[in-house]
Amino acid sequence: IPFFSGRRGPAIREGMSKAKIGLGCVTFGREIDRDDSFVLLDAAMERGISMLDTAAAYGEGASEKIIGEWIASRNPDKSTFKVATKILPPFDATSIESRVRESQDHLGVSSIDLLYFHSWDSSAAELDVLVSLDRLVRDGTIQQLGVSNVKMETLRQVREMQEQHSLAPFSVVQNNFNYAVRDLDEDERQQCSELGIRVVTYSPLGAGFLTGKHRDGVEKGSRFDVIPGHQDVYFHEQAWERLDRLEEVAQAHEYSQAHLALAWVFHQPNIDCVLIGGRKIEHLIQAVSARDEEGEALREL
């Protein structure tokens, strides 16, 4: 059963179904250990969060291995429980299968529900690479294909190549998307809907930017401190202006900025799944609460 199945519905608008919550597992084996990861995974399942997102690069394989141990221990219902993972560029036809098999071994699964190319690289559009992916889909090793951190025009072009050669298409895109920074605008998400491409988003709080904690300088130990180049994504005029507006509306309606920023993402049209990262159960509770938000504040953003 694919990661996403069934007929795609219309654009998500107020009063219609909202995006699902997925658990981003980048912290596993890097910021939290195996036991704490298990606690978070158990809490996610208890709250109906059954989509996990990891990558071969997370913790140099530690995240995949922890998830694999948890799956073996808990034996979740495979009809609803899904795991997505990613492989980094560059891509070549001779090594893709072995890299996918390594992720399979880490996860302890016979089939990967969704495999992403972790970021775009020109090698991803080479025909022999696309043929190798198609072969893995046809033999059931992979259920669905996706690509992360890609421009819409690039995705359209490679989809045309896949269609031309009758190859399994990239059917899911995963990009950074939040109130401050939006790597897929509304028109592009509508294009995805028309092409049958599901949209998964990550970093709904902008790596903490939307909480306002970096207004007086970069917080020590944060992502912006550890990876200074990440500051360029958020520390610019448009993002600061959006943060100002978020703060204004949140204060007027007595919400936390985090709650309102999360709620905003869940209510945007043509988003299928929002990935929530975290280290504590409270992060999941916060996301579930925000997803159910229906207040006037959302219409003011």
mmCIF file of C-alpha atoms in Angstrom:
data_model
loop_
_atom_site.group_PDB
_atom_site.id
_atom_site.type_symbol
_atom_site.label_atom_id
_atom_site.label_comp_id
_atom_site.label_asym_id
_atom_site.label_seq_id
_atom_site.Cartn_x
_atom_site.Cartn_y
_atom_site.Cartn_z
ATOM 1 C CA ILE A 1 0.000 0.000 0.000
ATOM 2 C CA PRO A 2 1.561 3.338 -1.022
ATOM 3 C CA PHE A 3 2.482 6.102 1.409
ATOM 4 C CA PHE A 4 -0.361 8.144 -0.060
ATOM 5 C CA SER A 5 -3.238 6.232 -1.612
ATOM 6 C CA GLY A 6 -6.678 6.971 -2.935
ATOM 7 C CA ARG A 7 -7.991 9.668 -5.197
ATOM 8 C CA ARG A 8 -6.660 13.138 -4.578
ATOM 9 C CA GLY A 9 -9.250 15.552 -3.232
ATOM 10 C CA PRO A 10 -9.779 19.224 -4.026
ATOM 11 C CA ALA A 11 -7.651 22.052 -2.650
ATOM 12 C CA ILE A 12 -7.764 22.280 1.119
ATOM 13 C CA ARG A 13 -9.775 25.297 2.231
ATOM 14 C CA GLU A 14 -11.315 26.404 5.463
ATOM 15 C CA GLY A 15 -13.853 23.885 6.681
ATOM 16 C CA MET A 16 -12.329 21.078 4.605
ATOM 17 C CA SER A 17 -9.927 18.357 5.699
ATOM 18 C CA LYS A 18 -6.527 19.589 6.854
ATOM 19 C CA ALA A 19 -3.044 18.241 6.260
ATOM 20 C CA LYS A 20 -1.982 15.111 8.105
ATOM 21 C CA ILE A 21 0.736 15.217 10.739
ATOM 22 C CA GLY A 22 3.936 13.325 10.009
ATOM 23 C CA LEU A 23 6.755 12.750 12.480
ATOM 24 C CA GLY A 24 10.123 14.004 11.277
ATOM 25 C CA CYS A 25 12.830 11.795 12.763
ATOM 26 C CA VAL A 26 15.977 13.844 12.158
ATOM 27 C CA THR A 27 16.586 14.111 15.921
ATOM 28 C CA PHE A 28 16.783 10.338 16.445
ATOM 29 C CA GLY A 29 20.287 9.205 17.319
ATOM 30 C CA ARG A 30 21.561 12.762 17.031
ATOM 31 C CA GLU A 31 19.732 14.913 19.568
ATOM 32 C CA ILE A 32 17.812 12.190 21.400
ATOM 33 C CA ASP A 33 18.858 8.618 22.112
ATOM 34 C CA ARG A 34 17.113 5.331 21.358
ATOM 35 C CA ASP A 35 14.978 5.279 24.506
ATOM 36 C CA ASP A 36 13.747 8.846 24.108
ATOM 37 C CA SER A 37 13.081 8.186 20.421
ATOM 38 C CA PHE A 38 10.944 5.175 21.370
ATOM 39 C CA VAL A 39 8.949 7.356 23.792
ATOM 40 C CA LEU A 40 8.299 9.869 21.020
ATOM 41 C CA LEU A 41 7.342 7.153 18.519
ATOM 42 C CA ASP A 42 4.944 5.537 20.988
ATOM 43 C CA ALA A 43 3.352 8.911 21.712
ATOM 44 C CA ALA A 44 2.958 9.608 18.001
ATOM 45 C CA MET A 45 1.187 6.307 17.376
ATOM 46 C CA GLU A 46 -1.107 6.889 20.360
ATOM 47 C CA ARG A 47 -2.167 10.156 18.731
ATOM 48 C CA GLY A 48 -2.787 8.644 15.314
ATOM 49 C CA ILE A 49 0.416 9.961 13.749
ATOM 50 C CA SER A 50 1.464 7.049 11.565
ATOM 51 C CA MET A 51 3.704 8.675 8.926
ATOM 52 C CA LEU A 52 7.416 8.750 9.769
ATOM 53 C CA ASP A 53 10.055 10.644 7.814
ATOM 54 C CA THR A 54 13.738 9.779 8.066
ATOM 55 C CA ALA A 55 16.832 9.697 5.858
ATOM 56 C CA ALA A 56 19.984 7.672 5.399
ATOM 57 C CA ALA A 57 21.969 10.782 6.328
ATOM 58 C CA TYR A 58 20.220 11.407 9.662
ATOM 59 C CA GLY A 59 22.726 10.471 12.327
ATOM 60 C CA GLU A 60 24.700 8.600 9.660
ATOM 61 C CA GLY A 61 22.014 5.921 9.617
ATOM 62 C CA ALA A 62 21.168 6.041 13.338
ATOM 63 C CA SER A 63 17.652 7.392 12.742
ATOM 64 C CA GLU A 64 16.765 4.586 10.321
ATOM 65 C CA LYS A 65 18.190 1.962 12.687
ATOM 66 C CA ILE A 66 16.224 3.271 15.686
ATOM 67 C CA ILE A 67 13.015 3.250 13.649
ATOM 68 C CA GLY A 68 13.803 -0.295 12.502
ATOM 69 C CA GLU A 69 14.270 -1.447 16.094
ATOM 70 C CA TRP A 70 11.024 0.246 17.107
ATOM 71 C CA ILE A 71 9.117 -1.414 14.223
ATOM 72 C CA ALA A 72 10.491 -4.825 15.247
ATOM 73 C CA SER A 73 9.487 -4.167 18.847
ATOM 74 C CA ARG A 74 6.031 -2.694 18.288
ATOM 75 C CA ASN A 75 4.934 -4.379 15.037
ATOM 76 C CA PRO A 76 2.670 -1.497 13.900
ATOM 77 C CA ASP A 77 -0.243 -2.052 11.515
ATOM 78 C CA LYS A 78 1.347 -2.008 8.055
ATOM 79 C CA SER A 79 -1.942 -1.000 6.424
ATOM 80 C CA THR A 80 -1.759 2.450 8.025
ATOM 81 C CA PHE A 81 1.820 2.843 9.279
ATOM 82 C CA LYS A 82 4.211 4.307 6.667
ATOM 83 C CA VAL A 83 7.898 5.218 6.592
ATOM 84 C CA ALA A 84 9.626 7.532 4.136
ATOM 85 C CA THR A 85 13.390 7.757 3.807
ATOM 86 C CA LYS A 86 15.836 9.628 1.585
ATOM 87 C CA ILE A 87 19.163 9.186 -0.176
ATOM 88 C CA LEU A 88 21.599 12.000 -0.887
ATOM 89 C CA PRO A 89 23.055 13.031 -4.259
ATOM 90 C CA PRO A 90 24.910 12.456 -6.440
ATOM 91 C CA PHE A 91 22.861 9.639 -7.911
ATOM 92 C CA ASP A 92 24.026 6.918 -10.263
ATOM 93 C CA ALA A 93 22.337 3.833 -11.638
ATOM 94 C CA THR A 94 24.960 1.407 -10.356
ATOM 95 C CA SER A 95 24.699 2.355 -6.670
ATOM 96 C CA ILE A 96 21.030 3.261 -6.172
ATOM 97 C CA GLU A 97 19.911 -0.299 -5.520
ATOM 98 C CA SER A 98 22.614 -0.984 -2.921
ATOM 99 C CA ARG A 99 21.856 2.302 -1.141
ATOM 100 C CA VAL A 100 18.155 1.492 -1.058
ATOM 101 C CA ARG A 101 18.895 -2.031 0.239
ATOM 102 C CA GLU A 102 20.999 -0.525 3.030
ATOM 103 C CA SER A 103 18.064 1.645 4.129
ATOM 104 C CA GLN A 104 15.815 -1.419 3.944
ATOM 105 C CA ASP A 105 18.191 -3.304 6.220
ATOM 106 C CA HIS A 106 18.302 -0.436 8.708
ATOM 107 C CA LEU A 107 14.502 -0.164 8.768
ATOM 108 C CA GLY A 108 13.928 -3.911 8.716
ATOM 109 C CA VAL A 109 11.298 -3.674 5.986
ATOM 110 C CA SER A 110 10.770 -5.635 2.789
ATOM 111 C CA SER A 111 9.499 -2.569 0.941
ATOM 112 C CA ILE A 112 10.115 1.154 1.426
ATOM 113 C CA ASP A 113 6.822 3.060 1.396
ATOM 114 C CA LEU A 114 8.317 6.264 -0.018
ATOM 115 C CA LEU A 115 11.850 6.979 -1.194
ATOM 116 C CA TYR A 116 12.963 10.566 -1.742
ATOM 117 C CA PHE A 117 15.951 11.993 -3.491
ATOM 118 C CA HIS A 118 17.066 14.107 -0.520
ATOM 119 C CA SER A 119 17.894 17.185 -2.598
ATOM 120 C CA TRP A 120 18.008 18.013 -6.263
ATOM 121 C CA ASP A 121 21.083 17.310 -8.339
ATOM 122 C CA SER A 122 21.493 17.192 -12.114
ATOM 123 C CA SER A 123 22.292 13.467 -11.848
ATOM 124 C CA ALA A 124 18.687 12.892 -10.721
ATOM 125 C CA ALA A 125 17.456 13.631 -14.249
ATOM 126 C CA GLU A 126 19.749 11.136 -16.003
ATOM 127 C CA LEU A 127 17.720 8.509 -17.823
ATOM 128 C CA ASP A 128 19.609 5.498 -16.469
ATOM 129 C CA VAL A 129 19.006 6.750 -12.917
ATOM 130 C CA LEU A 130 15.278 7.111 -13.553
ATOM 131 C CA VAL A 131 15.195 3.646 -15.132
ATOM 132 C CA SER A 132 16.869 2.178 -12.026
ATOM 133 C CA LEU A 133 14.258 3.798 -9.807
ATOM 134 C CA ASP A 134 11.486 2.485 -12.029
ATOM 135 C CA ARG A 135 12.871 -1.055 -11.746
ATOM 136 C CA LEU A 136 12.844 -0.823 -7.940
ATOM 137 C CA VAL A 137 9.226 0.325 -8.009
ATOM 138 C CA ARG A 138 8.201 -2.444 -10.392
ATOM 139 C CA ASP A 139 9.762 -5.160 -8.242
ATOM 140 C CA GLY A 140 8.097 -3.786 -5.095
ATOM 141 C CA THR A 141 11.268 -2.626 -3.353
ATOM 142 C CA ILE A 142 9.868 0.928 -3.345
ATOM 143 C CA GLN A 143 6.182 1.844 -3.306
ATOM 144 C CA GLN A 144 6.372 5.519 -4.237
ATOM 145 C CA LEU A 145 8.997 8.031 -5.351
ATOM 146 C CA GLY A 146 9.522 11.574 -4.161
ATOM 147 C CA VAL A 147 12.021 14.401 -4.298
ATOM 148 C CA SER A 148 12.881 16.946 -1.643
ATOM 149 C CA ASN A 149 14.155 20.513 -1.956
ATOM 150 C CA VAL A 150 13.387 20.986 -5.623
ATOM 151 C CA LYS A 151 12.047 23.827 -7.769
ATOM 152 C CA MET A 152 8.653 23.236 -9.343
ATOM 153 C CA GLU A 153 9.885 23.873 -12.890
ATOM 154 C CA THR A 154 12.631 21.263 -12.444
ATOM 155 C CA LEU A 155 10.127 18.754 -11.122
ATOM 156 C CA ARG A 156 7.831 19.343 -14.091
ATOM 157 C CA GLN A 157 10.685 18.711 -16.510
ATOM 158 C CA VAL A 158 11.764 15.416 -14.951
ATOM 159 C CA ARG A 159 8.144 14.280 -14.716
ATOM 160 C CA GLU A 160 7.806 14.857 -18.460
ATOM 161 C CA MET A 161 10.865 12.665 -19.022
ATOM 162 C CA GLN A 162 9.429 9.923 -16.828
ATOM 163 C CA GLU A 163 6.117 10.076 -18.672
ATOM 164 C CA GLN A 164 7.835 10.037 -22.058
ATOM 165 C CA HIS A 165 9.656 6.809 -21.161
ATOM 166 C CA SER A 166 6.742 5.231 -19.225
ATOM 167 C CA LEU A 167 8.702 5.276 -15.971
ATOM 168 C CA ALA A 168 7.417 5.426 -12.402
ATOM 169 C CA PRO A 169 7.016 9.139 -11.622
ATOM 170 C CA PHE A 170 8.016 11.292 -8.694
ATOM 171 C CA SER A 171 4.611 11.574 -7.041
ATOM 172 C CA VAL A 172 5.549 13.388 -3.808
ATOM 173 C CA VAL A 173 7.488 16.615 -3.246
ATOM 174 C CA GLN A 174 8.877 17.660 0.148
ATOM 175 C CA ASN A 175 9.965 21.280 0.574
ATOM 176 C CA ASN A 176 10.552 23.827 3.309
ATOM 177 C CA PHE A 177 7.309 25.686 4.003
ATOM 178 C CA ASN A 178 6.164 27.908 6.845
ATOM 179 C CA TYR A 179 4.732 31.343 7.532
ATOM 180 C CA ALA A 180 8.123 33.009 6.985
ATOM 181 C CA VAL A 181 9.578 31.029 4.057
ATOM 182 C CA ARG A 182 7.584 29.224 1.368
ATOM 183 C CA ASP A 183 9.474 27.111 -1.140
ATOM 184 C CA LEU A 184 6.238 26.256 -2.959
ATOM 185 C CA ASP A 185 3.799 29.119 -3.439
ATOM 186 C CA GLU A 186 0.034 28.639 -3.772
ATOM 187 C CA ASP A 187 0.101 28.493 -7.594
ATOM 188 C CA GLU A 188 2.854 25.874 -7.535
ATOM 189 C CA ARG A 189 0.966 23.772 -5.012
ATOM 190 C CA GLN A 190 -2.080 23.977 -7.260
ATOM 191 C CA GLN A 191 0.090 22.737 -10.138
ATOM 192 C CA CYS A 192 1.144 19.814 -7.959
ATOM 193 C CA SER A 193 -2.507 19.001 -7.325
ATOM 194 C CA GLU A 194 -3.252 19.040 -11.052
ATOM 195 C CA LEU A 195 -0.271 16.765 -11.751
ATOM 196 C CA GLY A 196 -1.201 14.332 -8.975
ATOM 197 C CA ILE A 197 1.871 15.253 -6.917
ATOM 198 C CA ARG A 198 1.386 15.152 -3.149
ATOM 199 C CA VAL A 199 2.949 17.956 -1.118
ATOM 200 C CA VAL A 200 4.770 17.276 2.154
ATOM 201 C CA THR A 201 6.232 20.221 4.056
ATOM 202 C CA TYR A 202 8.829 20.498 6.782
ATOM 203 C CA SER A 203 10.080 23.071 9.295
ATOM 204 C CA PRO A 204 6.659 24.594 10.139
ATOM 205 C CA LEU A 205 8.296 26.740 12.841
ATOM 206 C CA GLY A 206 11.195 27.779 10.634
ATOM 207 C CA ALA A 207 13.778 26.024 12.830
ATOM 208 C CA GLY A 208 12.528 28.148 15.720
ATOM 209 C CA PHE A 209 12.615 31.439 13.805
ATOM 210 C CA LEU A 210 8.845 31.877 14.108
ATOM 211 C CA THR A 211 8.939 31.597 17.895
ATOM 212 C CA GLY A 212 10.828 34.910 17.911
ATOM 213 C CA LYS A 213 13.673 33.535 20.008
ATOM 214 C CA HIS A 214 16.333 34.825 17.604
ATOM 215 C CA ARG A 215 15.203 38.466 17.580
ATOM 216 C CA ASP A 216 17.996 39.558 19.919
ATOM 217 C CA GLY A 217 20.633 37.355 18.347
ATOM 218 C CA VAL A 218 21.137 33.728 17.408
ATOM 219 C CA GLU A 219 20.404 31.387 20.296
ATOM 220 C CA LYS A 220 23.485 29.365 21.205
ATOM 221 C CA GLY A 221 23.251 25.717 20.173
ATOM 222 C CA SER A 222 20.339 26.321 17.798
ATOM 223 C CA ARG A 223 20.386 25.258 14.148
ATOM 224 C CA PHE A 224 21.189 28.838 13.143
ATOM 225 C CA ASP A 225 24.220 28.690 15.453
ATOM 226 C CA VAL A 226 25.410 25.209 14.466
ATOM 227 C CA ILE A 227 24.820 25.821 10.739
ATOM 228 C CA PRO A 228 25.413 29.572 10.213
ATOM 229 C CA GLY A 229 24.610 29.325 6.504
ATOM 230 C CA HIS A 230 21.020 28.505 7.510
ATOM 231 C CA GLN A 231 20.632 32.101 8.690
ATOM 232 C CA ASP A 232 20.467 33.291 5.069
ATOM 233 C CA VAL A 233 17.221 31.362 4.585
ATOM 234 C CA TYR A 234 15.419 33.359 7.279
ATOM 235 C CA PHE A 235 17.340 36.464 8.272
ATOM 236 C CA HIS A 236 16.017 38.772 5.544
ATOM 237 C CA GLU A 237 13.453 41.544 5.297
ATOM 238 C CA GLN A 238 10.435 39.546 4.103
ATOM 239 C CA ALA A 239 10.809 36.893 6.798
ATOM 240 C CA TRP A 240 11.241 39.506 9.552
ATOM 241 C CA GLU A 241 8.117 41.327 8.321
ATOM 242 C CA ARG A 242 6.122 38.101 8.438
ATOM 243 C CA LEU A 243 7.415 37.407 11.934
ATOM 244 C CA ASP A 244 6.233 40.890 12.960
ATOM 245 C CA ARG A 245 2.746 40.109 11.663
ATOM 246 C CA LEU A 246 2.650 36.707 13.350
ATOM 247 C CA GLU A 247 3.617 38.282 16.676
ATOM 248 C CA GLU A 248 0.964 40.978 16.287
ATOM 249 C CA VAL A 249 -1.879 38.543 15.556
ATOM 250 C CA ALA A 250 -0.761 36.042 18.194
ATOM 251 C CA GLN A 251 -0.704 38.703 20.894
ATOM 252 C CA ALA A 252 -4.094 40.097 19.854
ATOM 253 C CA HIS A 253 -5.705 36.660 20.154
ATOM 254 C CA GLU A 254 -3.645 35.461 23.133
ATOM 255 C CA TYR A 255 -2.016 32.571 21.275
ATOM 256 C CA SER A 256 1.594 31.502 21.358
ATOM 257 C CA GLN A 257 3.445 32.269 18.130
ATOM 258 C CA ALA A 258 4.312 28.585 17.773
ATOM 259 C CA HIS A 259 0.661 27.527 17.995
ATOM 260 C CA LEU A 260 -0.452 30.064 15.410
ATOM 261 C CA ALA A 261 2.429 29.342 13.022
ATOM 262 C CA LEU A 262 1.678 25.612 13.142
ATOM 263 C CA ALA A 263 -2.059 26.156 12.674
ATOM 264 C CA TRP A 264 -1.398 28.366 9.646
ATOM 265 C CA VAL A 265 0.532 25.619 7.835
ATOM 266 C CA PHE A 266 -2.116 22.961 8.455
ATOM 267 C CA HIS A 267 -4.771 25.216 6.900
ATOM 268 C CA GLN A 268 -2.928 26.036 3.672
ATOM 269 C CA PRO A 269 -4.372 24.666 0.412
ATOM 270 C CA ASN A 270 -2.890 21.635 -1.343
ATOM 271 C CA ILE A 271 -0.693 20.379 1.482
ATOM 272 C CA ASP A 272 -1.069 16.703 2.288
ATOM 273 C CA CYS A 273 1.287 16.251 5.225
ATOM 274 C CA VAL A 274 3.169 18.548 7.602
ATOM 275 C CA LEU A 275 6.247 17.060 9.236
ATOM 276 C CA ILE A 276 6.711 17.859 12.908
ATOM 277 C CA GLY A 277 10.168 17.368 14.336
ATOM 278 C CA GLY A 278 10.798 17.182 18.028
ATOM 279 C CA ARG A 279 12.504 15.829 21.073
ATOM 280 C CA LYS A 280 9.590 15.769 23.521
ATOM 281 C CA ILE A 281 5.981 14.578 23.639
ATOM 282 C CA GLU A 282 4.954 18.191 24.203
ATOM 283 C CA HIS A 283 5.988 18.976 20.637
ATOM 284 C CA LEU A 284 3.465 16.425 19.349
ATOM 285 C CA ILE A 285 0.709 17.678 21.641
ATOM 286 C CA GLN A 286 1.353 21.205 20.390
ATOM 287 C CA ALA A 287 1.030 20.086 16.767
ATOM 288 C CA VAL A 288 -2.218 18.172 17.338
ATOM 289 C CA SER A 289 -3.720 21.191 19.099
ATOM 290 C CA ALA A 290 -2.648 23.547 16.303
ATOM 291 C CA ARG A 291 -4.074 21.275 13.611
ATOM 292 C CA ASP A 292 -7.504 21.510 15.264
ATOM 293 C CA GLU A 293 -7.402 25.315 15.476
ATOM 294 C CA GLU A 294 -10.291 27.089 13.738
ATOM 295 C CA GLY A 295 -10.041 30.583 15.233
ATOM 296 C CA GLU A 296 -10.411 34.028 13.728
ATOM 297 C CA ALA A 297 -6.668 34.595 14.061
ATOM 298 C CA LEU A 298 -5.947 32.383 11.044
ATOM 299 C CA ARG A 299 -7.969 34.681 8.781
ATOM 300 C CA GLU A 300 -5.880 37.649 9.850
ATOM 301 C CA LEU A 301 -2.539 36.219 8.767
#
